[in-house]
Coordinates of C-alpha atoms and ligand atoms in Angstrom, one line a residue:
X1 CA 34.5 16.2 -12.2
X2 CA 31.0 14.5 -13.5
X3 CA 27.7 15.5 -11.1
X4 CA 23.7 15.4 -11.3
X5 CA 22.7 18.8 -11.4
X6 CA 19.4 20.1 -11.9
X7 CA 18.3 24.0 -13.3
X8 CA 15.0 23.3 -12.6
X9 CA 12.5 21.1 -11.1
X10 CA 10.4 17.8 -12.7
X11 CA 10.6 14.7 -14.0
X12 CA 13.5 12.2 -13.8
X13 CA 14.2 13.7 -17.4
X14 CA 15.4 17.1 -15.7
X15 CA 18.1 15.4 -14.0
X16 CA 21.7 15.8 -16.2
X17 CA 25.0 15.0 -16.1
X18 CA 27.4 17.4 -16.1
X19 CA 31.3 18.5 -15.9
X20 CA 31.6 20.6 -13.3
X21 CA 34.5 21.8 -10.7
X22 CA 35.5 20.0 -7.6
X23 CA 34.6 22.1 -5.0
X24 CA 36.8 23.4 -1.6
X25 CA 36.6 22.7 1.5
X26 CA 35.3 25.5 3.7
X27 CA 37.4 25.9 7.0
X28 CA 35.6 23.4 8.8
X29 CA 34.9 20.9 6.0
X30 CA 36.3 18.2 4.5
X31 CA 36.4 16.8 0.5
X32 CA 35.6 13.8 -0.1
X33 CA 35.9 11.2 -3.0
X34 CA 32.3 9.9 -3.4
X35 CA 32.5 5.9 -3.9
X36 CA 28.9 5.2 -3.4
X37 CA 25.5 7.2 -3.2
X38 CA 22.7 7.0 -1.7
X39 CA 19.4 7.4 -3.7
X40 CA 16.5 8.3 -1.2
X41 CA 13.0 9.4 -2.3
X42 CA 13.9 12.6 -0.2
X43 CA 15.9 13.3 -3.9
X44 CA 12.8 12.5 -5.9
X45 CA 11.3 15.1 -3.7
X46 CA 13.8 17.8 -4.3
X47 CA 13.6 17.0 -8.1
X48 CA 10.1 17.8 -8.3
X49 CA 10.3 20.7 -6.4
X50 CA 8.0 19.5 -3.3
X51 CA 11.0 20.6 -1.3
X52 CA 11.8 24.3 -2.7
X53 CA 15.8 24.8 -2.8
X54 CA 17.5 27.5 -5.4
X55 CA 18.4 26.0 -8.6
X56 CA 21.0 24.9 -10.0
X57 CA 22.2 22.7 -7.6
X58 CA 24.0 19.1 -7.4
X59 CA 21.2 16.4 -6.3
X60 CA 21.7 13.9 -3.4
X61 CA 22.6 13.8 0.5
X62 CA 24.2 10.6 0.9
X63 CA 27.4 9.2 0.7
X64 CA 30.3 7.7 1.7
X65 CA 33.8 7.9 0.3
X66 CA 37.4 8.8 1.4
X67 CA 38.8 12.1 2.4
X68 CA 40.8 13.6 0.3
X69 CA 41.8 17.1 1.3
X70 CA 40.3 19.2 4.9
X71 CA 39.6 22.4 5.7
X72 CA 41.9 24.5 7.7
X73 CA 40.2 23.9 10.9
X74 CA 39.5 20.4 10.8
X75 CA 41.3 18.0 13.2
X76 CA 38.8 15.4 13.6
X77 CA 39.3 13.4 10.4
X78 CA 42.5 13.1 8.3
X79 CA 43.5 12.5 4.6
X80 CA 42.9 9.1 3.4
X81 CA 40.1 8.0 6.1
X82 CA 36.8 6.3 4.8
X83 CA 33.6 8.1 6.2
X84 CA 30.0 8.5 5.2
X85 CA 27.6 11.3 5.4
X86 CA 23.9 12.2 5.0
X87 CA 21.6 15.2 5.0
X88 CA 24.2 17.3 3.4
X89 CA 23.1 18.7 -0.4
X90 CA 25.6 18.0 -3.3
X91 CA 26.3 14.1 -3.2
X92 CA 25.4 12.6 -6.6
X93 CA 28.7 13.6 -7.8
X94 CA 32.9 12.3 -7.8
X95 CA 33.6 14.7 -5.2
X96 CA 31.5 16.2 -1.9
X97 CA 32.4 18.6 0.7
X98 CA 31.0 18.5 4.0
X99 CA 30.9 19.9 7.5
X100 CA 33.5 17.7 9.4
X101 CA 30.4 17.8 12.3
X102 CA 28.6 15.5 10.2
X103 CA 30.6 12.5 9.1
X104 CA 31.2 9.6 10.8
X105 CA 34.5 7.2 10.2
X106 CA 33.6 4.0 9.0
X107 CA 34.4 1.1 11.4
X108 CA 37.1 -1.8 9.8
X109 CA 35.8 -4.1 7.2
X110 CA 32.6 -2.1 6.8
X111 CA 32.8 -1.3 2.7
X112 CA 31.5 2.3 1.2
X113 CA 29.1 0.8 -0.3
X114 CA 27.4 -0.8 2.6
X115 CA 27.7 2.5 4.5
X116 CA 26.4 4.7 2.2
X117 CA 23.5 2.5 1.7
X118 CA 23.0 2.4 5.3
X119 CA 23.3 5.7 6.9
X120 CA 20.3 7.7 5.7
X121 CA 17.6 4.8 5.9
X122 CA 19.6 2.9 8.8
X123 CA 19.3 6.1 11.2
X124 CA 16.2 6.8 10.2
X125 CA 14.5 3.1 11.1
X126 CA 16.5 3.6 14.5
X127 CA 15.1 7.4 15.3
X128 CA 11.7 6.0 14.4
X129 CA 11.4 3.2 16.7
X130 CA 13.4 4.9 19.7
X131 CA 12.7 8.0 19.8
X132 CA 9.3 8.6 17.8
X133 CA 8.2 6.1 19.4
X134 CA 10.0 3.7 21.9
X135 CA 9.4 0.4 20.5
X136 CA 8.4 -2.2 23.4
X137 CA 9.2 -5.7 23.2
X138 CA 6.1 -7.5 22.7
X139 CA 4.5 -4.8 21.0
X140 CA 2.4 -4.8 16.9
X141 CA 3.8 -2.4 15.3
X142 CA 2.4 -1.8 11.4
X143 CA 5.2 -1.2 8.6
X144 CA 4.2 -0.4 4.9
X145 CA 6.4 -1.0 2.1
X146 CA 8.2 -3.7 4.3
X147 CA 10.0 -5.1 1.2
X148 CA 11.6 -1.2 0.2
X149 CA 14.7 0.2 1.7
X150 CA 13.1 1.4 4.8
X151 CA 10.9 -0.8 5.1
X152 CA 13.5 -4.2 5.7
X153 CA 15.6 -1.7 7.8
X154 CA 12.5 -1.2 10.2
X155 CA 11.1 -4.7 10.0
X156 CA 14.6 -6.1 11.1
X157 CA 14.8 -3.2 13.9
X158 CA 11.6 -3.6 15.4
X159 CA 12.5 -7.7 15.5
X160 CA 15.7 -6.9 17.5
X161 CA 13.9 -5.0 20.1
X162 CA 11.2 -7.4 20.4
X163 CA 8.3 -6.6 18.7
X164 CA 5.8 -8.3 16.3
X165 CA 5.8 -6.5 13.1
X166 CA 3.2 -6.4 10.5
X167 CA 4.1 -5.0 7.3
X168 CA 2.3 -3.9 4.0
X169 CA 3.9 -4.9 0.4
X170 CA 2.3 -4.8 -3.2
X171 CA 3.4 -8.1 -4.5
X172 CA 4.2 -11.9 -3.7
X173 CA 7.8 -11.7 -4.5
X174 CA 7.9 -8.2 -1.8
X175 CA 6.3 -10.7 0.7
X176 CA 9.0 -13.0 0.4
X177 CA 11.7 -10.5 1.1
X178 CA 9.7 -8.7 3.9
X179 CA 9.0 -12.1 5.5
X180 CA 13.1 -12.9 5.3
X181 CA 13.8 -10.1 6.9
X182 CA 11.6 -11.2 9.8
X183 CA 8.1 -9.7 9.4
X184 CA 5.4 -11.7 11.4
X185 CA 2.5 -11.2 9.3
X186 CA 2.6 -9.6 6.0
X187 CA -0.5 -8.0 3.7
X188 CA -0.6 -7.7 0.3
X189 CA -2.4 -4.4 0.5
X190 CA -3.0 -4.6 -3.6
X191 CA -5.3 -7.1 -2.3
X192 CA -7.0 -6.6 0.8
X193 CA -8.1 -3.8 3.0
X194 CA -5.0 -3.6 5.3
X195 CA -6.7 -1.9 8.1
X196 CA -9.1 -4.7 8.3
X197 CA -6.3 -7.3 8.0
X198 CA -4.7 -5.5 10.8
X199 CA -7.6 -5.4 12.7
X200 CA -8.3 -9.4 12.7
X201 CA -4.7 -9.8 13.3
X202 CA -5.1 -8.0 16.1
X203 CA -8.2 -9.4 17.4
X204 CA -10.1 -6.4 17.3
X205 CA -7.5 -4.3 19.5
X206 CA -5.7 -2.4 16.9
X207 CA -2.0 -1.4 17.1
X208 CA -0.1 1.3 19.3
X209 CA 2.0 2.9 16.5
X210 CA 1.7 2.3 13.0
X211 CA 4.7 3.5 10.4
X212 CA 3.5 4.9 7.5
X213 CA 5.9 6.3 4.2
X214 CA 2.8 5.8 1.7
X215 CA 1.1 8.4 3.0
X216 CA -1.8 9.8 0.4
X217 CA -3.0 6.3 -0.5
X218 CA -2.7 4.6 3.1
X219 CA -2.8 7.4 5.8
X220 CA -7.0 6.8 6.0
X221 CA -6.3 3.0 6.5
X222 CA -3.8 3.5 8.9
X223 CA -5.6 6.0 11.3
X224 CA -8.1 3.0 11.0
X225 CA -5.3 0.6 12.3
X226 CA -4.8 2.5 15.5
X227 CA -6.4 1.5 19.2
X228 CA -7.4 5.1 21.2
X229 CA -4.5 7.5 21.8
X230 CA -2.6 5.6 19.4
X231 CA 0.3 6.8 17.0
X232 CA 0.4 7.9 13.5
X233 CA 4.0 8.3 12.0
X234 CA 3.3 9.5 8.9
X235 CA 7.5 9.8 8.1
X236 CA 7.0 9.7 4.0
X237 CA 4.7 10.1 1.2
X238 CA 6.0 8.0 -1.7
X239 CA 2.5 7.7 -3.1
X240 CA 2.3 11.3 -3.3
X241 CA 1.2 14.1 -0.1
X242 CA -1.6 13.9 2.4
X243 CA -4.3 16.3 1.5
X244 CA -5.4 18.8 3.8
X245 CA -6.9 16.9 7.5
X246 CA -9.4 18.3 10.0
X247 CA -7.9 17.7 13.4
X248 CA -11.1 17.3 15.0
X249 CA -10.9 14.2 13.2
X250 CA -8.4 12.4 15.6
X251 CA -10.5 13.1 18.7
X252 CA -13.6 11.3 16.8
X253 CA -11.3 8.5 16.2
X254 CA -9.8 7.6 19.5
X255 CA -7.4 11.1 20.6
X256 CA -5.1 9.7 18.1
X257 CA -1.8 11.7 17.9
X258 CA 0.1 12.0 14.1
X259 CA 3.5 13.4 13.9
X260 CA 5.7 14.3 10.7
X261 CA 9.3 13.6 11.9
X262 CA 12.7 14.0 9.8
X263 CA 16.0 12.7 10.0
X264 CA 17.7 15.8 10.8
X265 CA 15.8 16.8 14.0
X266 CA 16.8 13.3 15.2
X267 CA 20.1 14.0 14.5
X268 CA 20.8 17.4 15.7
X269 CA 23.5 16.8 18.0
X270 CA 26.9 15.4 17.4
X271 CA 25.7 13.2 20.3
X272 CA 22.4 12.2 18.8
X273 CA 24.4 11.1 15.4
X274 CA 27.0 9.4 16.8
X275 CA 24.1 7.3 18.7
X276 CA 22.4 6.6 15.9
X277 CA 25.2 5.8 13.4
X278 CA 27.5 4.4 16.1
X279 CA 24.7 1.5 16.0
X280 CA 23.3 1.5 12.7
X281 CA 27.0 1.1 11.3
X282 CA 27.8 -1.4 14.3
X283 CA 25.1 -3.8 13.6
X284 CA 25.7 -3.6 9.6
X285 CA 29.6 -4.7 10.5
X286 CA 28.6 -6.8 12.9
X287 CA 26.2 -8.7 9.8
X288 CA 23.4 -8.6 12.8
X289 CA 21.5 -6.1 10.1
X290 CA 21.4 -7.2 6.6
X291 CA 21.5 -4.4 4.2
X292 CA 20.0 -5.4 0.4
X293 CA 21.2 -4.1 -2.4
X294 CA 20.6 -5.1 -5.3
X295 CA 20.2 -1.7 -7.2
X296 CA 23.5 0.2 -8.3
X297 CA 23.3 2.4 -11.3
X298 CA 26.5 4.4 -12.8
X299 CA 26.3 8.0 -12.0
X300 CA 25.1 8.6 -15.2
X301 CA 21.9 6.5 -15.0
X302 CA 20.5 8.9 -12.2
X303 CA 17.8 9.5 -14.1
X304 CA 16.9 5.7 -14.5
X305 CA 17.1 4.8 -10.6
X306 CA 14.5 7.7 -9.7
X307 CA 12.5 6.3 -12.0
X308 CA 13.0 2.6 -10.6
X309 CA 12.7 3.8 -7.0
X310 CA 9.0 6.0 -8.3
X311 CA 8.5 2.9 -10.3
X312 CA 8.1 0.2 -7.3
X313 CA 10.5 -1.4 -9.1
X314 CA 12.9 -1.4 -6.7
X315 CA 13.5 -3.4 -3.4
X316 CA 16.1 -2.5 -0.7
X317 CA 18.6 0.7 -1.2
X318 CA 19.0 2.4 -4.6
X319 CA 22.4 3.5 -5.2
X320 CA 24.7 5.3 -7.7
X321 CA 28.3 4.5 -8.1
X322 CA 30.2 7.2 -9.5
Ligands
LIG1 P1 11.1 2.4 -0.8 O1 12.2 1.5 -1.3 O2 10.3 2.1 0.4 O3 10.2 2.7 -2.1 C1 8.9 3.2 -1.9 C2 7.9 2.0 -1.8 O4 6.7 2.6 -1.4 C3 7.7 1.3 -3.1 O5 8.6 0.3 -3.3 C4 6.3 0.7 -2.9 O6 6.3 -0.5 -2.2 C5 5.7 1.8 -1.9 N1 4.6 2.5 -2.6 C6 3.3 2.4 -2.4 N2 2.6 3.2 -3.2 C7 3.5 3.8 -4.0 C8 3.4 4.6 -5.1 N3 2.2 5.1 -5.6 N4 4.5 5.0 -5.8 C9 5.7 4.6 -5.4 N5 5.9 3.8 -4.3 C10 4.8 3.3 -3.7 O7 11.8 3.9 -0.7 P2 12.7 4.4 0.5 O8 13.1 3.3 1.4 O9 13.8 5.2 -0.1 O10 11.8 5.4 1.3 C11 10.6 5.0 1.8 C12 9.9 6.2 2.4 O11 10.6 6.6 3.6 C13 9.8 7.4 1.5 O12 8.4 7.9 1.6 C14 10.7 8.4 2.1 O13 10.3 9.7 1.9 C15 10.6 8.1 3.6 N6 11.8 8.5 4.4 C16 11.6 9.4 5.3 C17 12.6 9.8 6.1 C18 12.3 10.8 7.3 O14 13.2 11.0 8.1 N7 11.1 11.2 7.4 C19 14.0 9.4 5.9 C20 14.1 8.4 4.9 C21 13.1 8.0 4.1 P3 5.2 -1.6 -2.6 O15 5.3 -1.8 -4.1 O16 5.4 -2.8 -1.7 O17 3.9 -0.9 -2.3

């Protein structure tokens, strides 16, 4: 079968396609025909080596795709059903194993494509506004990169439970998108000073929680946003890490509180995913959450999506189609 691997970490240039064999199911695993991948900046990370993991190995940890041989433990999903998966290495490839514990059956009519664009991101939108942070209706809430694949997921979220949501994008046509999706007030922080923005828009008060996946270039600005004992979620950093911090800062800046969440923590339990995907996956079949995607590459042009995702070129989910 044809995979992305990577012997050793860089630019999108290290990434390569290769024959390789389809692998076997453990006891407790399944193997599945990959239809659709997910490309996530988590990926980028791993390519660069931000995230350390022992080389070679086959990028990716998302996907959705049909079963096509199971362990010999495995009861809970048969030969020929559609599921989806994430947070499991070894996706941007024709074939994936994966522990049977983490995949989820994909409700009727909902396509492979829709799912594997939806399961990573989707979850993660929903872990962050009920679970980081419980969302309350009525509440501001600050989104950055409201027209990129988390960012339309969150915006549309936060709307369904309530709040107002404010979101930051880097041009006119991201403002359109992030404005369909239902964002109240949108900045083009390319522009303006988005903490001041968020300030007038919120008549001095600042906001509760602010979601933040920019990190280096934002994270200052959105401390700024924050009213006391406010809430940084710093959950990304596509415009490269936060340097080092002095706590003592927070305290001088209204006992602020910043956490550093990730998916799999949020998704620990079969319980927990079956929460999180049982809705995500509902509302997606249900067409009450809209899902763009406008970005599929060939498995082959791996290379060419991280580059359009680093790029900004991108809006919505980034896939490859094997
Ligand atoms: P996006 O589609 O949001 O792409 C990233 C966006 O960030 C860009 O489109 C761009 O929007 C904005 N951006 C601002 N500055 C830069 C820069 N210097 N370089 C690149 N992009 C920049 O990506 P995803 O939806 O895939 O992921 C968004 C973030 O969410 C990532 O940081 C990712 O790590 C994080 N994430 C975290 C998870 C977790 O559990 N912690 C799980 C999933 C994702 P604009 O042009 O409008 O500024």
């Amino acid at each position: 079968m044809r995979a992305i691997k990577i012997h050793k970490t860089g630019g999108p240039e290290v990434l390569t396609l290769e024959e390789v064999s389809v692998p076997s199911p453990g006891a407790q695993e399944a193997l599945i025909r990959v239809e659709a991948c997910g490309v996530n900046f988590i990926d980028t990370y791993f390519r660069e080596g931000r995230y350390p993991a022992a080389l070679p190995y086959v990028l990716g940890q998302e996907a959705a795709g049909v079963v096509v041989g199971v362990g010999t433990e495995v009861s809970a999903v048969q030969v020929g059903e559609r599921v989806a998966w994430c947070g499991v290495p070894g996706t941007y490839a024709e074939y994936a194993v994966a522990p049977v514990g983490r995949l989820v059956v994909l409700p009727q009519g909902l396509s492979t494509r829709m799912a594997a664009a939806v399961m990573l991101q989707g979850m993660t939108a929903h872990y962050l506004l009920h679970s980081t942070y419980a969302v309350k209706a009525g509440e501001t809430v600050l989104v950055h990169a409201g027209a990129g694949g988390m960012g339309l997921l969150l915006t549309q979220m936060a709307k369904r439970m309530g709040a107002r949501v404010i979101t930051t994008v880097s041009t006119a046509e991201k403002a359109e998108l992030s404005r369909g999706a239902g964002a109240d007030e949108v900045i083009l922080y390319t522009e303006r000073d988005f903490a001041e923005a968020v300030r007038e828009a919120t008549d001095g008060a600042g906001l509760s929680v602010v979601y933040d996946s920019v990190g280096k270039t934002t994270f200052e600005g959105s401390l700024k946003c924050l009213r006391a004992r406010g809430l940084m979620v710093l959950y990304g950093g596509a415009s490269g890490a936060v340097p080092p911090f002095d706590l003592i800062r927070l305290s001088t800046m209204g006992s602020l509180f910043v956490t550093r969440p990730t998916l799999k923590d949020y998704i620990a339990t079969r319980e927990e995913l079956e929460w999180r995907a049982g809705d995500v996956l509902g509302w997606v079949a249900d067409g009450s959450l809209k899902v763009r995607m406008e970005h599929a590459y060939a498995l082959a042009d791996a290379a060419q999506a991280h580059r359009d995702l680093e790029g900004r070129k991108t809006t919505g989910k980034v896939l490859l189609i094997p």
